[in-house]
CSV table of C-alpha atoms and ligand atoms in Angstrom, one decimal:
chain,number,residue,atom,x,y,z
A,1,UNK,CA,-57.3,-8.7,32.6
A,2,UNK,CA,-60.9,-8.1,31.6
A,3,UNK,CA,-61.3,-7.5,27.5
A,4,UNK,CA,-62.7,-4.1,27.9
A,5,UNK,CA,-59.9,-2.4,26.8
A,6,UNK,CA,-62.6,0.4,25.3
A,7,UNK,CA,-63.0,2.1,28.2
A,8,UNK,CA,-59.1,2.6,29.2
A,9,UNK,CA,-56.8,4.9,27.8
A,10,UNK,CA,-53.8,4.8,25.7
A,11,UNK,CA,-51.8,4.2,28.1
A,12,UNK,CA,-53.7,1.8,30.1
A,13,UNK,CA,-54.1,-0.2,27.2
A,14,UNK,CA,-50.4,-0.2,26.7
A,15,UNK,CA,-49.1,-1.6,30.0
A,16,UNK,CA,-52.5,-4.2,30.3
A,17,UNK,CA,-54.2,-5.1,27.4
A,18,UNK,CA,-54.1,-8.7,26.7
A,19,UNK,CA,-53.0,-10.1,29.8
A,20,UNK,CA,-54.5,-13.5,31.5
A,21,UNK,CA,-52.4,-13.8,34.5
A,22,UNK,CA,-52.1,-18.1,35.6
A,23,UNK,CA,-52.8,-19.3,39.1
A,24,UNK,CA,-49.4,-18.7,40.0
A,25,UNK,CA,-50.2,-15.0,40.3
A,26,UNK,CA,-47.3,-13.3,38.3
A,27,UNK,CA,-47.4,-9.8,37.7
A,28,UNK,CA,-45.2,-9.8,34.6
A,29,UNK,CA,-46.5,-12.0,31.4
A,30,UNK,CA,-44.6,-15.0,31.3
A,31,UNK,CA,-43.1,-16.5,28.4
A,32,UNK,CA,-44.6,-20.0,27.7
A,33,UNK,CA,-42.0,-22.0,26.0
A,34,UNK,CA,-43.9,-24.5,24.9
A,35,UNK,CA,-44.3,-26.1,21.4
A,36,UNK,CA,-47.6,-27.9,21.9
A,37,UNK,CA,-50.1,-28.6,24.6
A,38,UNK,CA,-51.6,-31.4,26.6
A,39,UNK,CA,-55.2,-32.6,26.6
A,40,UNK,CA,-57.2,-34.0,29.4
A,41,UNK,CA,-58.6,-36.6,27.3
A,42,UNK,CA,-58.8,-37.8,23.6
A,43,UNK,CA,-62.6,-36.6,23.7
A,44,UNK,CA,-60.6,-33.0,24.1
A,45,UNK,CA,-57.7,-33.1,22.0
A,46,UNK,CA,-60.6,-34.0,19.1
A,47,UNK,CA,-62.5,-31.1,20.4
A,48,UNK,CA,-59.9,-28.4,20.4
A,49,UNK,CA,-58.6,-29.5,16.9
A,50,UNK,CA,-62.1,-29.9,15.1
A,51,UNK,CA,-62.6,-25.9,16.7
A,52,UNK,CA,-65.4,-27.2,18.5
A,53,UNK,CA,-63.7,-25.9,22.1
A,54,UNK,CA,-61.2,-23.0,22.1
A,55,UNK,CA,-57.9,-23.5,23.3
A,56,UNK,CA,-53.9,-23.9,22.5
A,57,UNK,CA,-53.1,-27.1,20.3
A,58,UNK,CA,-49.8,-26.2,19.1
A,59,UNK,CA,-47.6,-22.9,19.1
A,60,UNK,CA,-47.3,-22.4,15.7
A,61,UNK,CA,-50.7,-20.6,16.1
A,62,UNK,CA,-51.8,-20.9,19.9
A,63,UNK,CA,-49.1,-19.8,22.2
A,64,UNK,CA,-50.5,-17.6,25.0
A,65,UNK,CA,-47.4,-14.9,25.1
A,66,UNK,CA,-47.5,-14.5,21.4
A,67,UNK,CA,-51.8,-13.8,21.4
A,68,UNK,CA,-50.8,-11.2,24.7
A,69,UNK,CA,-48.5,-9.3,22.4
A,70,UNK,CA,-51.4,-9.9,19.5
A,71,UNK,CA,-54.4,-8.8,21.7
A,72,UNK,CA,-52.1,-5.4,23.4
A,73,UNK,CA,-51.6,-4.8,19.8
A,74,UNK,CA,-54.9,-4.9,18.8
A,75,UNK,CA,-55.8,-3.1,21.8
A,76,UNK,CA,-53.6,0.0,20.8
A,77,UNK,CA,-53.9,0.2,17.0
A,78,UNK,CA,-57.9,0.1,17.4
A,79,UNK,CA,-58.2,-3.4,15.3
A,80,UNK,CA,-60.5,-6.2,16.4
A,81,UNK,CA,-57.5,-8.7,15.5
A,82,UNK,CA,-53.7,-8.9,15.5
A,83,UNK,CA,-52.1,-11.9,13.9
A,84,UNK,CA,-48.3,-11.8,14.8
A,85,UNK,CA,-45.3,-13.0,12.3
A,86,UNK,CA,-41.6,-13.6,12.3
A,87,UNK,CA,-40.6,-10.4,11.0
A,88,UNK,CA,-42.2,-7.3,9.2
A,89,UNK,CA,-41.7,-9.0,5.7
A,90,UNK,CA,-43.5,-11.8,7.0
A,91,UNK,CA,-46.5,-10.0,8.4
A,92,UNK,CA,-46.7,-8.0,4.2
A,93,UNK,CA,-46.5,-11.5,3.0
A,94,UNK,CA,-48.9,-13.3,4.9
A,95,UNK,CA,-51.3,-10.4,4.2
A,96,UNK,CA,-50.8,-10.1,0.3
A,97,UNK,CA,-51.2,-14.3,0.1
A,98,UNK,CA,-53.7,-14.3,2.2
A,99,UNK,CA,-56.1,-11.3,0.7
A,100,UNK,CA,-55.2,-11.7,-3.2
A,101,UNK,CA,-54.7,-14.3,-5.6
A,102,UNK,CA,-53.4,-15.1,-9.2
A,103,UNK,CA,-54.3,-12.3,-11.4
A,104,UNK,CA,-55.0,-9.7,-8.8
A,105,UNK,CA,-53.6,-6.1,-9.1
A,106,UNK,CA,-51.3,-4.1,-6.2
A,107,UNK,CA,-51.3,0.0,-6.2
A,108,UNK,CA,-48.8,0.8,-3.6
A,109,UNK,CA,-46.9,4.1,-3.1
A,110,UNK,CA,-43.2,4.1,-4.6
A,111,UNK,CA,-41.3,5.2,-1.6
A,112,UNK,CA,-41.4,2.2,0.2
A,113,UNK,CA,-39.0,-0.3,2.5
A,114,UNK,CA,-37.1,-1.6,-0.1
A,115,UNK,CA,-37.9,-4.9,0.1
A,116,UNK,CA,-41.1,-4.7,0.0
A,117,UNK,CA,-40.9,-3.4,-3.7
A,118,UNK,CA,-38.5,-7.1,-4.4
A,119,UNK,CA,-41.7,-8.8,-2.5
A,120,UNK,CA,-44.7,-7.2,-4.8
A,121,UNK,CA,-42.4,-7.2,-8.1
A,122,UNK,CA,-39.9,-10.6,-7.7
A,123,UNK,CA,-42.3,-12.8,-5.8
A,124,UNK,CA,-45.9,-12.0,-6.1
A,125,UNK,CA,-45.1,-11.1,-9.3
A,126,UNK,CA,-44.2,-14.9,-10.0
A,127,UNK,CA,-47.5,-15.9,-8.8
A,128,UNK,CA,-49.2,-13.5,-11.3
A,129,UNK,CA,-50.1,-10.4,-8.7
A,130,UNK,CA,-48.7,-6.9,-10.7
A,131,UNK,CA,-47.9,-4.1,-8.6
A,132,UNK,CA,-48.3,-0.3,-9.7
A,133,UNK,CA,-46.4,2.3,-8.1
A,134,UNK,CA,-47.1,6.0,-7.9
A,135,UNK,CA,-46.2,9.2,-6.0
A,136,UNK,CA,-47.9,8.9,-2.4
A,137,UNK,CA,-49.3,13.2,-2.6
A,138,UNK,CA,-50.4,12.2,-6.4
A,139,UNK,CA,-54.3,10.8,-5.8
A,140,UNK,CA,-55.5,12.0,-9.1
A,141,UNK,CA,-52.0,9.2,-10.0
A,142,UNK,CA,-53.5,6.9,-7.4
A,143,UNK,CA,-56.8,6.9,-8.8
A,144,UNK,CA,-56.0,6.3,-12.6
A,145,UNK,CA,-53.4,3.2,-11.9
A,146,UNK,CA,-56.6,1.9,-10.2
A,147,UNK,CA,-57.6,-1.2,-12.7
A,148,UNK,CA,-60.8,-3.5,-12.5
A,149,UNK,CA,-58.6,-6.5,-11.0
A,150,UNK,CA,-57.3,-4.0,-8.4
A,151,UNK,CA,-57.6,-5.2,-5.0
A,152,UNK,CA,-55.0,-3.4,-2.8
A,153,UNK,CA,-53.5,-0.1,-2.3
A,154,UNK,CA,-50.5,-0.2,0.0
A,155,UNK,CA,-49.1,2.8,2.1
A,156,UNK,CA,-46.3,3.8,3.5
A,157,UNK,CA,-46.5,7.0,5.5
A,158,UNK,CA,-44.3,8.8,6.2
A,159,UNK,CA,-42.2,7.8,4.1
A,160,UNK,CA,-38.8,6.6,4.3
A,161,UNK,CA,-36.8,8.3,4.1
A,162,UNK,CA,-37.8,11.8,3.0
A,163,UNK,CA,-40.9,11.5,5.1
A,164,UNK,CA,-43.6,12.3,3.0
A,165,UNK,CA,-46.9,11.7,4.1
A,166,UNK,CA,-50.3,10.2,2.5
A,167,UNK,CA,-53.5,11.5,3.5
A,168,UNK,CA,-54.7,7.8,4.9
A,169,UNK,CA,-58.6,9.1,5.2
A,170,UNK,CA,-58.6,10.3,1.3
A,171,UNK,CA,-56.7,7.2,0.4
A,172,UNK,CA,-59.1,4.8,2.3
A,173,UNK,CA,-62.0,6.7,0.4
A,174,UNK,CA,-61.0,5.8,-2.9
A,175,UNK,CA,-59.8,2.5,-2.1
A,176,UNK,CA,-63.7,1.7,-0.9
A,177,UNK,CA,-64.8,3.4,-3.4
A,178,UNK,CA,-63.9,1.4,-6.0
A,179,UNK,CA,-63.7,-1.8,-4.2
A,180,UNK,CA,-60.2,-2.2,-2.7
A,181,UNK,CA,-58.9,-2.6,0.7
A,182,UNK,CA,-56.3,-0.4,2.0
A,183,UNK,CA,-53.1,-1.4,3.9
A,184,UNK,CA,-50.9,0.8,5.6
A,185,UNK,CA,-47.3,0.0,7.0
A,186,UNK,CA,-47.8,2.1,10.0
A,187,UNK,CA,-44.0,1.1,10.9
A,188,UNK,CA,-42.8,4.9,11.6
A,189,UNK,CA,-45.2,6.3,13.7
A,190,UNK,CA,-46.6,3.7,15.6
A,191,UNK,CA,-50.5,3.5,17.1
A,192,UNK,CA,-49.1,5.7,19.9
A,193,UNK,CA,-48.7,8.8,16.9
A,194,UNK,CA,-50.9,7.4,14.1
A,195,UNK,CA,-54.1,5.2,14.1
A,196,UNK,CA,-54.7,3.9,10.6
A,197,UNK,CA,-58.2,1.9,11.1
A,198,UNK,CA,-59.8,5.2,12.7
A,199,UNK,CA,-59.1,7.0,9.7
A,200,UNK,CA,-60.7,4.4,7.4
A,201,UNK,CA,-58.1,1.9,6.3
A,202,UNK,CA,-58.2,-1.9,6.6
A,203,UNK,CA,-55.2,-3.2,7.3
A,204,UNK,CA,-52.0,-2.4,9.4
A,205,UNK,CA,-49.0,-3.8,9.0
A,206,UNK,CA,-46.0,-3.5,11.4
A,207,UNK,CA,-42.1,-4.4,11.6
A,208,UNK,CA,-42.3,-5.1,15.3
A,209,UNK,CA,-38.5,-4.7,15.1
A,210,UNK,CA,-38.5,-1.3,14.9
A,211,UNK,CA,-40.2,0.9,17.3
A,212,UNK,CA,-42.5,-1.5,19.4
A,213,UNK,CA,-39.1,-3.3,20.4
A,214,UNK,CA,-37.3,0.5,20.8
A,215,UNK,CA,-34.6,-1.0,22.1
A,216,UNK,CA,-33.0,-3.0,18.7
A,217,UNK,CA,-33.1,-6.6,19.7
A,218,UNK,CA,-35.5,-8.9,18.1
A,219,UNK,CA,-37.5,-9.2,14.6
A,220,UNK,CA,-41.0,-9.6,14.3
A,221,UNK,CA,-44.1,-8.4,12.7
A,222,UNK,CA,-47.7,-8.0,12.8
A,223,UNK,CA,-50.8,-7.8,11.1
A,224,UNK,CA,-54.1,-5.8,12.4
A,225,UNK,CA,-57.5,-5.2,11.4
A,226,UNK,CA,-60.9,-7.0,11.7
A,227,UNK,CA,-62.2,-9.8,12.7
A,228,UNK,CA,-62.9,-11.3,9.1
A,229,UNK,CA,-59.5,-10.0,7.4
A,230,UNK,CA,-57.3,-10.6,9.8
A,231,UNK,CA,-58.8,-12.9,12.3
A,232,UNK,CA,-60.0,-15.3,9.4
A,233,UNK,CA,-58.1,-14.9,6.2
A,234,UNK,CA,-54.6,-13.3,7.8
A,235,UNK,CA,-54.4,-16.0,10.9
A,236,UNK,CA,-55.8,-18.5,8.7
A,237,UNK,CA,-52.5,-18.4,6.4
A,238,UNK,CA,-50.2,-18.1,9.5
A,239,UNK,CA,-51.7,-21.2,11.4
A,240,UNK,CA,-51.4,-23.1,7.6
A,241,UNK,CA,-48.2,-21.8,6.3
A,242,UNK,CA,-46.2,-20.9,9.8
A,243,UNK,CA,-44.6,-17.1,9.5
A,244,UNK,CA,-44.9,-17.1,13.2
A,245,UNK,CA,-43.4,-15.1,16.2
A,246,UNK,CA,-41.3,-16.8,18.4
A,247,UNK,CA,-42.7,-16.6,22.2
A,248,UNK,CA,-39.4,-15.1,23.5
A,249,UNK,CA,-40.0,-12.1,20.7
A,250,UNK,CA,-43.6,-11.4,21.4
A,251,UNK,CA,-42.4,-11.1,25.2
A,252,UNK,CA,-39.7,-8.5,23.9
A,253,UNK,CA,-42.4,-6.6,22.2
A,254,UNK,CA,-44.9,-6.9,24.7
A,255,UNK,CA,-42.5,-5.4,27.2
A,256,UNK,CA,-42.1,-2.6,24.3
A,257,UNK,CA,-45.2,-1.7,24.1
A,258,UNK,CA,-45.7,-0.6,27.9
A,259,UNK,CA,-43.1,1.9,27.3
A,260,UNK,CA,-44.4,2.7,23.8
A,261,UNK,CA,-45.9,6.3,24.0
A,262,UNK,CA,-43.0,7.4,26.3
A,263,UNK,CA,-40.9,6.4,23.9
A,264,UNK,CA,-42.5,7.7,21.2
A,265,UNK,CA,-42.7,11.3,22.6
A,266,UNK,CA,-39.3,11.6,23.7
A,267,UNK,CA,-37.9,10.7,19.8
A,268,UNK,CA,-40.3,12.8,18.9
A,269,UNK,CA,-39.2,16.3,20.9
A,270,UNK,CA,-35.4,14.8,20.1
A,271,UNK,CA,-36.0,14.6,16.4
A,272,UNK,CA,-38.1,18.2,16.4
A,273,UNK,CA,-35.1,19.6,18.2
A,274,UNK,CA,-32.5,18.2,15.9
A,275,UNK,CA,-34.3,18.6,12.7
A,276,UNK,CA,-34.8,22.8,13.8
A,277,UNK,CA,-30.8,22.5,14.2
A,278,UNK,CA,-29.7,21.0,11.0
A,279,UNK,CA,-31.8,23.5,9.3
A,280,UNK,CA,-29.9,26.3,10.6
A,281,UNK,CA,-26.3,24.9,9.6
A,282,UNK,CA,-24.8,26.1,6.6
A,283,UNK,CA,-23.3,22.7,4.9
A,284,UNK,CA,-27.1,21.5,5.3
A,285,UNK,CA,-29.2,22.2,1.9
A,286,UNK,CA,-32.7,21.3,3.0
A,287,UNK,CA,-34.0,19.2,6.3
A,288,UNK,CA,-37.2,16.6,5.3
A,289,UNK,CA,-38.9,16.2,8.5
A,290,UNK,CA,-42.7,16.6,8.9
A,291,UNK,CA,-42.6,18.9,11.6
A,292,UNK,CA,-40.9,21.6,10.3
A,293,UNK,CA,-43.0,24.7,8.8
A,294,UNK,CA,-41.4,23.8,5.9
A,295,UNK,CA,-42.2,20.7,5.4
A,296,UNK,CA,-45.0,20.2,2.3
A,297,UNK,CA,-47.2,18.5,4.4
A,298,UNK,CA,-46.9,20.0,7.4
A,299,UNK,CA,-50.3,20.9,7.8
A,300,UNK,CA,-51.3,16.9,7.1
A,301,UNK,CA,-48.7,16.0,9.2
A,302,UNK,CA,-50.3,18.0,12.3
A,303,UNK,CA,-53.7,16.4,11.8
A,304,UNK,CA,-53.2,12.9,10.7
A,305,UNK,CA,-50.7,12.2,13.0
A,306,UNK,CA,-50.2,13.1,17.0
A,307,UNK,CA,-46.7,13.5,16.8
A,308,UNK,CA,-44.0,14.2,13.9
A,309,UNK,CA,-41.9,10.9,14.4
A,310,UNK,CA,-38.3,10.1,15.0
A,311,UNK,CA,-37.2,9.6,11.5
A,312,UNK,CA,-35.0,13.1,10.0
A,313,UNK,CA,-33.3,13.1,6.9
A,314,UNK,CA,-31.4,15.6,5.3
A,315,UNK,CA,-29.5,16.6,2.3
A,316,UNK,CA,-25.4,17.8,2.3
A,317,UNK,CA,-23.5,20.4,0.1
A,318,UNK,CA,-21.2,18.5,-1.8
A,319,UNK,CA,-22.9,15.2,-2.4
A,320,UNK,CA,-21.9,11.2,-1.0
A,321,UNK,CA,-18.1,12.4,-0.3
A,322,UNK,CA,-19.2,15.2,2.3
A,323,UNK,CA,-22.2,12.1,3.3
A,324,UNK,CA,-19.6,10.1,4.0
A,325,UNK,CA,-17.2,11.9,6.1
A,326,UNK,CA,-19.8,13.2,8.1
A,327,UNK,CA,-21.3,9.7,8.9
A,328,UNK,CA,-17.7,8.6,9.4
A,329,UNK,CA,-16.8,11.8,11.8
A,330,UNK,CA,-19.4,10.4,14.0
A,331,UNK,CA,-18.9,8.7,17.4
A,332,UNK,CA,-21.8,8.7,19.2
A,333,UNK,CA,-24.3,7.8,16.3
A,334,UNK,CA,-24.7,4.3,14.7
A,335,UNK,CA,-23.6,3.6,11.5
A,336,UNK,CA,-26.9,1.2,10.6
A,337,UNK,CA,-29.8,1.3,8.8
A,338,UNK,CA,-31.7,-0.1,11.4
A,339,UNK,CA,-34.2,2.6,13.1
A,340,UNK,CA,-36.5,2.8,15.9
A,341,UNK,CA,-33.8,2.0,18.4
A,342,UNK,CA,-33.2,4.2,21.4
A,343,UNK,CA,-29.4,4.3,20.3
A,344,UNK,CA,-29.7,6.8,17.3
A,345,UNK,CA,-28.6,5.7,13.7
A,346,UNK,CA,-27.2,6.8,10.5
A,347,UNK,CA,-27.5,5.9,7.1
A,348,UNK,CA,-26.2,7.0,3.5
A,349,UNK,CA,-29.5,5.9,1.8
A,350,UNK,CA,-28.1,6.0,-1.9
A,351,UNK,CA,-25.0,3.1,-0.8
A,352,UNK,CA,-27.4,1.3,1.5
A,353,UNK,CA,-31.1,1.1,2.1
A,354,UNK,CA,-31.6,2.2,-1.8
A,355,UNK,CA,-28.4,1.4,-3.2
A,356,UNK,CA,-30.1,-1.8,-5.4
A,357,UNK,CA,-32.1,1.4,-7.4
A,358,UNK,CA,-30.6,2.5,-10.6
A,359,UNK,CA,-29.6,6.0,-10.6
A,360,UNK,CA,-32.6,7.2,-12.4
A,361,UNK,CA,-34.9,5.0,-10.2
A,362,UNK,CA,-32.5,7.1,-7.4
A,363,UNK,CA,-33.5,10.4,-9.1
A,364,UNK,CA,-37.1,9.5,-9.3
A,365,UNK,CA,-36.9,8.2,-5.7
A,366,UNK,CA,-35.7,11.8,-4.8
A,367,UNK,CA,-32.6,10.1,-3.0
A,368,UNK,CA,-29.5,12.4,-3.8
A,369,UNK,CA,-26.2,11.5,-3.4
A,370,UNK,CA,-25.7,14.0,-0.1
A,371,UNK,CA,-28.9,12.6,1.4
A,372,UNK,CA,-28.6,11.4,5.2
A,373,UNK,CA,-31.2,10.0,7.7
A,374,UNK,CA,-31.1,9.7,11.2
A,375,UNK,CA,-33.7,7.7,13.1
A,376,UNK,CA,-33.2,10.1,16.3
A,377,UNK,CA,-32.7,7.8,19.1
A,378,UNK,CA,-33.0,8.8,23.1
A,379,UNK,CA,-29.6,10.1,23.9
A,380,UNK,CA,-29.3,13.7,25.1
A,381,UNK,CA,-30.0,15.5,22.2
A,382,UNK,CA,-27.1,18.0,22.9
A,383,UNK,CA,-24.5,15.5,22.7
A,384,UNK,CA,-26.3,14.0,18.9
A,385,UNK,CA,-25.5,18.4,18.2
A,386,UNK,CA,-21.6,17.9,19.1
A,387,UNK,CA,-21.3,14.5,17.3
A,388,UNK,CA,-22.6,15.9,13.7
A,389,UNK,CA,-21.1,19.3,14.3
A,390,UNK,CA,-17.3,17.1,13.8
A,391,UNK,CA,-18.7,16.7,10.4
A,392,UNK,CA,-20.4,20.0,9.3
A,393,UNK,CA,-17.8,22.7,10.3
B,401,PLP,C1,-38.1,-2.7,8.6
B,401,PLP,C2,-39.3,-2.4,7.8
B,401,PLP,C3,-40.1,-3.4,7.3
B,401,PLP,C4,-39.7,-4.9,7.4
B,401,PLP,O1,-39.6,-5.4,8.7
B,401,PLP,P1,-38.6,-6.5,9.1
B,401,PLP,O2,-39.0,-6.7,10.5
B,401,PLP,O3,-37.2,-6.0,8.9
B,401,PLP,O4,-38.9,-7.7,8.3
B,401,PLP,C5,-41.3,-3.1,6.7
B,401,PLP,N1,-41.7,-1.8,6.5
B,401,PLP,C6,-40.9,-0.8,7.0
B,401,PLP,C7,-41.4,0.6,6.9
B,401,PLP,C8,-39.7,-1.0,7.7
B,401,PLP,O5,-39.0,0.0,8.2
């Protein structure tokens, strides 16, 4: 298809961006399973490799299906580049090596994917790259961790699990202002609810295992933003040090993301539906799910965002005991900590996802020992009802 994917729509974009159908006429991208390429002469093989003449060389950077996931990516989050990884780790990884170096100083918000904290603190931290943490509503906490030597500030919105959201816009202005970039994992939302380079920041990360898949089958990342940062410095890394996708995966994802918005909206209405429900039931303490009224940040919530998610989480009377039999009453549900699948999940976030945090780190955290969450999957929502019901009556 043409590259002016400007002019289409969200949708449009979705099912055709980055495609360059081959003289055999397919109407489905193929999957080239290829590891390297052949040249028509030696003159061109020296050509392609000095960068002289565009082209694939070898498919630990060129492969054509992996760049039609990268350019349909790029297409929908709004980014003039998409570098593509192995795996959501990867895709942090390849962005904090390739951005910062030795001596270099990380703010990131403190509820974040779990091992991302053991990437900033065990890893970079090796290399000499600290990492600040602080309360993602708190930007008067944001702005004093900010040091001369800081270069990033890393978001997580919402949340997970409690789903609490950063203003991305106000976050991306003090970044600039002071000379950082900002990097969101825009992991739970997705570009079909949330579009993190519109509202100012620099960098999007994604675990393509989660929602652009949908369906819980492969792992894979990505990396999106302009054509310096991510183009250059990002793919520059990935071509060197090789955190790439697999061609079979990108296909996977590609797939995913025709069916991305429809997706999106029906976890969305599923989750809204459930999360009213659980507020109503009397073993339930409090629901955490931004589109409830009584969610703190509703209100951000509305406006940053064009839909509330598929991630609910909610706290028990009676703590992990009454957690546990009501995750183990379930039939229908996963027991997983996997999300963004259209089979829905559940997790006990204090034994699982966050159960390397001490207890105070727990407290701090706000992860109590009745706390639940559900990544609200596709099945008819009725039936999710009847299968927690077993466990809160
Ligand atoms: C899963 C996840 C990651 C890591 O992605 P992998 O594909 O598992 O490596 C990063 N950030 C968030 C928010 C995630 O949920």
């Amino acid at each position: 298809m043409s590259d002016d994917f400007d002019q289409w729509g969200f949708d449009t974009r979705a099912v055709r961006a980055g495609q360059h159908r081959t003289n055999e006429g397919e109407n489905s991208e193929p999957i080239f399973a290829t590891s390297s390429y052949v040249f028509k002469s030696a003159a061109e093989a020296a050509a392609r490799f000095s960068g002289e003449k565009p082209g694939n060389i070898y498919s630990r950077f060129t492969n054509p299906t992996v760049r039609a996931f990268e350019e349909r990516l790029a297409a929908l989050e709004g980014g003039e580049r998409c570098v593509a990884t192995g795996s959501g780790m990867a895709a942090i990884l390849s962005t904090c090596l390739a951005l910062l170096k030795s001596g270099d100083h990380i703010v990131s918000s403190r509820n974040i994917f779990g091992p991302t904290v053991l990437l900033f603190n065990n890893y970079l931290g090796k290399f000499g790259i600290e990492t600040s943490y602080v309360s993602l509503s708190d930007y008067g906490a944001w702005e004093k961790a900010i040091r001369p030597n800081t270069k990033l500030l890393f978001v997580e919105t919402p949340s997970n699990p409690l789903t609490e959201i950063a203003d991305i816009a106000r976050l991306a202005k003090l970044a600039h202002a002071k000379g950082c970039l900002l990097v969101v994992d825009n992991c739970f939302c997705t570009p079909a609810l949330q579009l993190p380079l519109k509202l100012g920041a620099d960098v999007v990360i994604h675990s393509a295992t989660k929602y652009l898949d949908g369906q819980g089958r492969c792992i894979g990342g990505a990396v999106v933003g302009n054509k310096e940062l991510v183009g250059e410095k990002v793919y520059g890394f990935m071509r060197t040090c090789g955190p790439s996708l697999s061609p079979f995966n990108a296909w996977v994802f590609l797939k995913g993301l025709e069916t991305l918005s429809l997706r999106m909206q029906a976890h969305c209405a599923n989750a809204l539906e459930l999360a009213r429900w659980l507020e109503k039931q009397k073993r339930v303490q409090r629901v955490y799910y931004p589109g409830l009224a009584s969610h703190p940040q509703h209100k951000l919530a509305k406006k940053q965002q064009s839909g509330f998610g598929g991630i609910v989480a909610f706290e028990l009377k009676g703590g992990k005991d009454a957690a546990w039999k009501l995750i183990d009453s379930t039939r229908v549900l996963s027991i997983t900590a996997n999300l963004g699948d259209t089979k829905s999940t559940i997790t006990h976030a204090a034994t699982t996802t966050h159960g390397r945090l001490t207890p105070e780190q727990r407290a701090e955290a706000g992860i109590s020992d009745g706390l639940i969450r559900i990544s609200v999957g596709l099945e008819d929502v009725e039936d999710l009802k009847k299968d927690l019901m077993r466990g809160l009556s």
